[in-house]
Short mmCIF file of C-alpha atoms and ligand atoms in Angstrom, two decimals:
data_model
loop_
_atom_site.label_atom_id
_atom_site.label_comp_id
_atom_site.label_asym_id
_atom_site.label_seq_id
_atom_site.Cartn_x
_atom_site.Cartn_y
_atom_site.Cartn_z
CA MET Z 13 -0.30 -32.93 -146.24
CA ASP Z 14 -2.12 -36.44 -146.03
CA LYS Z 15 -4.59 -37.10 -144.37
CA GLU Z 16 -3.90 -39.82 -141.45
CA THR Z 17 -5.48 -42.93 -142.26
CA LEU Z 18 -7.71 -43.82 -138.66
CA LEU Z 19 -9.08 -47.16 -140.00
CA SER Z 20 -8.53 -49.54 -142.71
CA CYS Z 21 -10.03 -52.58 -143.88
CA ARG Z 22 -8.69 -54.53 -146.48
CA ASP Z 23 -10.38 -57.00 -148.30
CA VAL Z 24 -12.05 -58.39 -145.04
CA SER Z 25 -14.61 -61.53 -145.08
CA LEU Z 26 -16.69 -60.60 -142.28
CA GLY Z 27 -19.58 -62.96 -140.33
CA TYR Z 28 -20.21 -65.79 -137.27
CA GLU Z 29 -19.19 -69.11 -137.54
CA GLY Z 30 -20.45 -71.19 -140.43
CA HIS Z 31 -21.63 -67.77 -141.92
CA THR Z 32 -19.98 -65.43 -144.06
CA VAL Z 33 -21.78 -62.00 -143.88
CA TRP Z 34 -18.87 -60.26 -146.03
CA GLU Z 35 -16.41 -60.90 -148.37
CA HIS Z 36 -13.80 -58.44 -150.02
CA LEU Z 37 -14.84 -55.85 -147.89
CA THR Z 38 -12.44 -52.82 -148.52
CA PHE Z 39 -12.18 -49.04 -146.89
CA SER Z 40 -10.76 -46.74 -144.86
CA VAL Z 41 -12.12 -43.67 -143.09
CA HIS Z 42 -9.20 -40.89 -142.74
CA SER Z 43 -8.93 -38.08 -140.51
CA GLY Z 44 -12.02 -35.63 -140.28
CA GLU Z 45 -13.55 -37.44 -142.59
CA TYR Z 46 -17.85 -38.33 -142.22
CA LEU Z 47 -18.05 -41.70 -143.72
CA CYS Z 48 -22.21 -43.16 -143.78
CA ILE Z 49 -22.22 -47.30 -143.71
CA VAL Z 50 -25.81 -47.45 -145.21
CA GLY Z 51 -27.62 -50.84 -146.11
CA GLU Z 52 -31.00 -52.47 -146.09
CA ASN Z 53 -31.89 -54.76 -142.92
CA GLY Z 54 -29.95 -57.58 -142.52
CA SER Z 55 -27.54 -56.32 -144.84
CA GLY Z 56 -24.56 -56.70 -142.38
CA LYS Z 57 -24.24 -53.41 -140.36
CA SER Z 58 -24.31 -54.78 -137.20
CA THR Z 59 -22.12 -57.20 -138.08
CA LEU Z 60 -19.60 -54.50 -139.52
CA LEU Z 61 -20.44 -52.34 -136.33
CA LYS Z 62 -18.83 -55.30 -133.88
CA SER Z 63 -15.98 -55.47 -136.49
CA LEU Z 64 -15.02 -52.31 -136.16
CA LEU Z 65 -15.63 -52.18 -132.66
CA GLY Z 66 -13.48 -55.14 -132.09
CA LEU Z 67 -16.21 -57.37 -130.65
CA LEU Z 68 -16.58 -59.82 -133.50
CA PRO Z 69 -13.00 -60.83 -135.23
CA PRO Z 70 -12.54 -60.96 -139.07
CA LEU Z 71 -12.88 -64.28 -140.49
CA LYS Z 72 -10.51 -63.18 -142.80
CA GLY Z 73 -7.95 -60.30 -143.48
CA VAL Z 74 -7.30 -57.62 -140.71
CA ILE Z 75 -9.29 -54.27 -140.31
CA GLN Z 76 -6.46 -52.06 -138.34
CA ARG Z 77 -7.23 -48.92 -136.63
CA SER Z 78 -4.19 -46.54 -136.56
CA ASP Z 79 -2.36 -46.02 -132.62
CA THR Z 80 -3.09 -42.51 -133.21
CA ALA Z 81 -6.74 -42.77 -133.43
CA GLY Z 82 -6.98 -43.73 -129.71
CA ALA Z 83 -10.29 -44.70 -128.51
CA VAL Z 84 -13.45 -44.67 -130.42
CA GLY Z 85 -16.56 -42.76 -128.77
CA TYR Z 86 -19.44 -45.46 -129.16
CA LEU Z 87 -23.07 -44.14 -129.46
CA PRO Z 88 -24.62 -47.74 -129.12
CA GLN Z 89 -28.42 -47.95 -130.16
CA GLN Z 90 -30.24 -48.39 -126.94
CA THR Z 91 -32.35 -50.97 -126.01
CA GLN Z 92 -35.50 -50.21 -123.26
CA ALA Z 93 -33.69 -51.08 -120.31
CA GLN Z 94 -30.53 -48.53 -120.83
CA ARG Z 95 -33.13 -45.88 -121.55
CA ASP Z 96 -34.67 -46.18 -118.21
CA PHE Z 97 -31.23 -46.07 -116.45
CA PRO Z 98 -31.42 -45.07 -113.33
CA ALA Z 99 -28.54 -42.14 -112.90
CA THR Z 100 -28.05 -38.59 -113.45
CA VAL Z 101 -27.06 -37.33 -116.77
CA SER Z 102 -23.78 -36.18 -115.42
CA GLU Z 103 -23.02 -39.72 -114.06
CA VAL Z 104 -24.13 -40.92 -117.63
CA VAL Z 105 -22.02 -38.66 -118.85
CA LEU Z 106 -18.82 -39.21 -117.64
CA SER Z 107 -19.08 -43.07 -117.49
CA GLY Z 108 -17.42 -42.37 -121.14
CA PHE Z 109 -14.12 -42.23 -119.15
CA LEU Z 110 -14.36 -45.63 -117.60
CA SER Z 111 -13.06 -47.59 -120.25
CA ALA Z 112 -9.48 -45.56 -120.00
CA HIS Z 113 -9.42 -46.24 -116.14
CA GLY Z 114 -8.22 -49.25 -115.58
CA ARG Z 115 -8.34 -49.93 -111.65
CA ARG Z 116 -9.57 -46.18 -110.99
CA PHE Z 117 -12.89 -45.54 -109.84
CA PHE Z 118 -13.27 -41.80 -109.33
CA TYR Z 119 -13.10 -39.54 -111.64
CA SER Z 120 -10.34 -36.52 -112.24
CA ALA Z 121 -11.01 -33.06 -111.83
CA ALA Z 122 -9.72 -32.73 -115.60
CA GLU Z 123 -12.27 -35.22 -116.34
CA LYS Z 124 -15.26 -33.03 -114.57
CA SER Z 125 -14.43 -30.13 -116.29
CA GLN Z 126 -14.53 -32.01 -119.72
CA ALA Z 127 -17.60 -33.58 -119.39
CA LEU Z 128 -19.10 -30.41 -118.48
CA MET Z 129 -17.62 -28.75 -121.53
CA HIS Z 130 -19.03 -31.46 -123.61
CA MET Z 131 -22.65 -31.35 -122.14
CA GLY Z 132 -22.45 -27.10 -122.43
CA LYS Z 133 -21.36 -27.43 -126.28
CA LEU Z 134 -24.12 -30.01 -126.80
CA GLY Z 135 -26.90 -28.11 -124.99
CA ILE Z 136 -27.68 -30.16 -122.18
CA LEU Z 137 -25.76 -28.53 -119.67
CA GLU Z 138 -28.61 -27.42 -117.75
CA LEU Z 139 -29.79 -31.29 -117.58
CA LYS Z 140 -26.81 -32.19 -115.56
CA ASP Z 141 -28.82 -32.79 -112.24
CA ARG Z 142 -31.95 -34.43 -114.21
CA CYS Z 143 -32.42 -38.12 -114.02
CA TYR Z 144 -31.24 -39.55 -117.43
CA ARG Z 145 -34.53 -41.91 -117.46
CA GLU Z 146 -37.16 -38.98 -117.50
CA LEU Z 147 -35.16 -37.12 -120.36
CA SER Z 148 -37.06 -37.14 -123.93
CA GLY Z 149 -35.35 -39.34 -126.73
CA GLY Z 150 -33.71 -36.53 -128.20
CA GLN Z 151 -32.33 -35.32 -124.72
CA GLN Z 152 -30.88 -38.94 -124.07
CA GLN Z 153 -29.20 -38.91 -127.58
CA ARG Z 154 -27.67 -35.93 -126.47
CA VAL Z 155 -26.21 -36.98 -123.28
CA LEU Z 156 -25.12 -40.47 -125.22
CA LEU Z 157 -23.46 -37.95 -127.52
CA ALA Z 158 -21.74 -36.33 -124.87
CA ARG Z 159 -20.38 -39.40 -123.16
CA ALA Z 160 -19.20 -40.67 -126.49
CA LEU Z 161 -17.00 -37.30 -126.55
CA CYS Z 162 -15.92 -38.55 -123.03
CA ALA Z 163 -14.17 -41.43 -124.29
CA THR Z 164 -12.44 -39.76 -127.66
CA GLN Z 165 -10.48 -37.16 -128.57
CA LYS Z 166 -10.69 -38.18 -132.65
CA MET Z 167 -13.72 -40.85 -133.89
CA LEU Z 168 -17.14 -41.26 -133.17
CA LEU Z 169 -18.65 -43.89 -134.20
CA LEU Z 170 -22.33 -44.01 -134.10
CA ASP Z 171 -24.98 -46.34 -134.29
CA GLU Z 172 -28.34 -45.07 -135.73
CA PRO Z 173 -28.26 -42.09 -133.43
CA VAL Z 174 -31.09 -40.95 -134.97
CA SER Z 175 -33.79 -43.82 -134.49
CA GLY Z 176 -37.07 -43.32 -133.23
CA LEU Z 177 -36.68 -39.09 -133.20
CA ASP Z 178 -38.91 -37.25 -134.70
CA PRO Z 179 -37.81 -34.48 -137.56
CA LYS Z 180 -37.41 -32.19 -135.57
CA VAL Z 181 -34.82 -33.52 -133.30
CA THR Z 182 -33.62 -35.34 -135.90
CA ALA Z 183 -32.34 -32.38 -137.66
CA GLU Z 184 -30.92 -31.22 -134.83
CA MET Z 185 -28.70 -33.94 -133.54
CA TYR Z 186 -27.44 -34.51 -137.31
CA ALA Z 187 -26.91 -30.60 -137.15
CA LEU Z 188 -24.89 -31.74 -133.63
CA ILE Z 189 -22.98 -34.21 -135.34
CA GLN Z 190 -22.23 -31.97 -138.82
CA LYS Z 191 -21.20 -29.31 -136.19
CA LEU Z 192 -18.88 -31.92 -134.05
CA ASN Z 193 -17.18 -32.93 -137.53
CA TYR Z 194 -16.63 -29.47 -139.22
CA GLU Z 195 -15.55 -27.65 -136.40
CA ASP Z 196 -14.01 -30.05 -134.13
CA GLY Z 197 -12.97 -32.07 -136.74
CA ILE Z 198 -14.11 -35.22 -135.15
CA THR Z 199 -13.96 -38.03 -137.53
CA VAL Z 200 -17.36 -39.68 -137.78
CA VAL Z 201 -18.77 -43.14 -138.67
CA MET Z 202 -22.38 -43.43 -138.80
CA ILE Z 203 -24.10 -46.14 -139.29
CA SER Z 204 -27.35 -45.55 -141.09
CA HIS Z 205 -30.53 -46.53 -142.84
CA ASP Z 206 -31.09 -43.02 -143.99
CA LEU Z 207 -29.79 -42.60 -147.18
CA ASN Z 208 -31.26 -39.09 -147.64
CA ALA Z 209 -29.04 -37.94 -144.68
CA ALA Z 210 -26.35 -39.87 -145.48
CA LEU Z 211 -26.03 -37.82 -148.90
CA GLN Z 212 -26.92 -34.54 -147.17
CA TYR Z 213 -23.99 -35.08 -144.79
CA ALA Z 214 -21.42 -37.32 -144.64
CA SER Z 215 -17.96 -36.84 -146.78
CA HIS Z 216 -17.93 -40.39 -147.37
CA ILE Z 217 -20.40 -43.64 -148.15
CA LEU Z 218 -20.17 -47.32 -147.84
CA HIS Z 219 -23.22 -48.67 -149.24
CA ILE Z 220 -23.45 -52.79 -148.58
CA GLY Z 221 -25.92 -54.82 -150.11
CA ASP Z 222 -26.89 -56.17 -153.39
CA THR Z 223 -24.65 -53.52 -154.57
CA VAL Z 224 -21.27 -52.27 -153.06
CA PHE Z 225 -19.91 -49.36 -152.71
CA PHE Z 226 -17.03 -47.42 -150.86
CA GLY Z 227 -16.25 -43.71 -151.86
CA THR Z 228 -16.86 -40.25 -151.77
CA LYS Z 229 -20.23 -38.46 -151.76
CA ALA Z 230 -19.66 -37.25 -155.25
CA ALA Z 231 -18.60 -40.73 -156.53
CA TYR Z 232 -21.50 -42.28 -155.31
CA LEU Z 233 -24.06 -39.78 -156.59
CA ASN Z 234 -22.05 -40.02 -160.02
CA GLU Z 235 -22.44 -43.86 -159.79
CA PHE Z 236 -26.19 -43.97 -158.64
CA PRO Z 237 -27.74 -40.63 -160.03
CA GLN Z 238 -30.91 -41.67 -158.83
CA ALA Z 239 -30.08 -42.08 -155.36
CA TRP Z 240 -31.35 -38.20 -154.70
CA GLN Z 241 -34.83 -38.79 -155.87
CA LYS Z 242 -34.66 -42.41 -154.29
CA GLY Z 243 -33.82 -40.39 -150.71
CA GLY Z 244 -36.19 -37.97 -151.46
CA ASN Z 245 -39.15 -39.76 -150.21
CA ASP Z 246 -38.69 -40.39 -146.66
CA GLY Z 247 -35.05 -41.02 -146.82
CA ASP Z 248 -35.66 -45.15 -146.05
CA LEU Z 249 -33.75 -47.68 -147.49
P1 ADP M 306 -27.88 -55.31 -140.55
O1 ADP M 306 -27.51 -54.73 -139.07
O2 ADP M 306 -27.07 -54.60 -141.76
O3 ADP M 306 -29.26 -55.29 -140.07
P2 ADP M 306 -27.08 -58.13 -139.18
O4 ADP M 306 -25.38 -57.35 -139.25
O5 ADP M 306 -27.47 -58.28 -138.30
O6 ADP M 306 -27.66 -56.38 -140.30
O7 ADP M 306 -27.08 -59.20 -139.90
C1 ADP M 306 -26.14 -59.41 -141.37
C2 ADP M 306 -26.77 -61.19 -141.46
O8 ADP M 306 -25.79 -61.75 -140.34
C3 ADP M 306 -28.11 -61.87 -141.44
O9 ADP M 306 -28.28 -62.59 -142.19
C4 ADP M 306 -28.69 -62.20 -139.85
O10 ADP M 306 -29.24 -62.97 -139.96
C5 ADP M 306 -26.76 -62.45 -139.92
N1 ADP M 306 -26.33 -62.47 -138.21
C6 ADP M 306 -26.72 -61.76 -137.55
N2 ADP M 306 -26.08 -61.63 -135.96
C7 ADP M 306 -25.75 -63.39 -136.29
C8 ADP M 306 -24.98 -64.24 -135.16
N3 ADP M 306 -25.06 -63.76 -134.32
N4 ADP M 306 -24.97 -65.29 -135.83
C9 ADP M 306 -24.81 -66.06 -137.10
N5 ADP M 306 -25.49 -64.64 -137.77
C10 ADP M 306 -25.84 -63.86 -137.76
#
């Protein structure tokens, strides 16, 4: 059976008024895939992300999201003010349901139990009554991942989810994301500058920069066999 197309960009131009960042960008994401969008700083990852989230309309072409894709669970990069957010872990996780609420200001029993389930799955259940701002960076990222899961059944959009984490916590975070993809079939779209990790975990790579590539990881390695060595040092592009 063909895999369902959740997201597709066909010959899309992206950018800002008077400044085109991307032309002729074509790629798609199917159910169950794990796409890493990699590129150097300034290559246009944030611009693409804003467009995928529907915050920045394409200059040309359309970005299509299938009706069945549902809401995207988004894990943003955090500002310092967000790291200091004075709420409990449960409150932060539950807020993942808010965008689907419309005018409703309370959480249903089903939502509360789903939130607990996501916290359990991500190993943060015992932190549920703790204050979010008192947690370590790695714990905070798990909380944000649980929050993103509350918003989606299908697709996570993760913006540099391991940024600022030490190597051990980074590996744990990548393992959790891989588990959500493998075991729960959640489609993952991750923005990253860590090519090494992208080559380790992703099924597909979209490389934006001087060279543009979109395809499977195997096709990427076939075209850029030196990529492993490059990524092998510290992984950064
Ligand atoms: P990355 O996330 O890969 O570091 P960005 O998407 O932030 O790259 O930037 C890509 C290009 O778009 C850069 O040349 C940047 O200067 C430009 N750019 C980013 N934001 C804006 C904006 N709001 N208005 C105009 N140009 C922008």
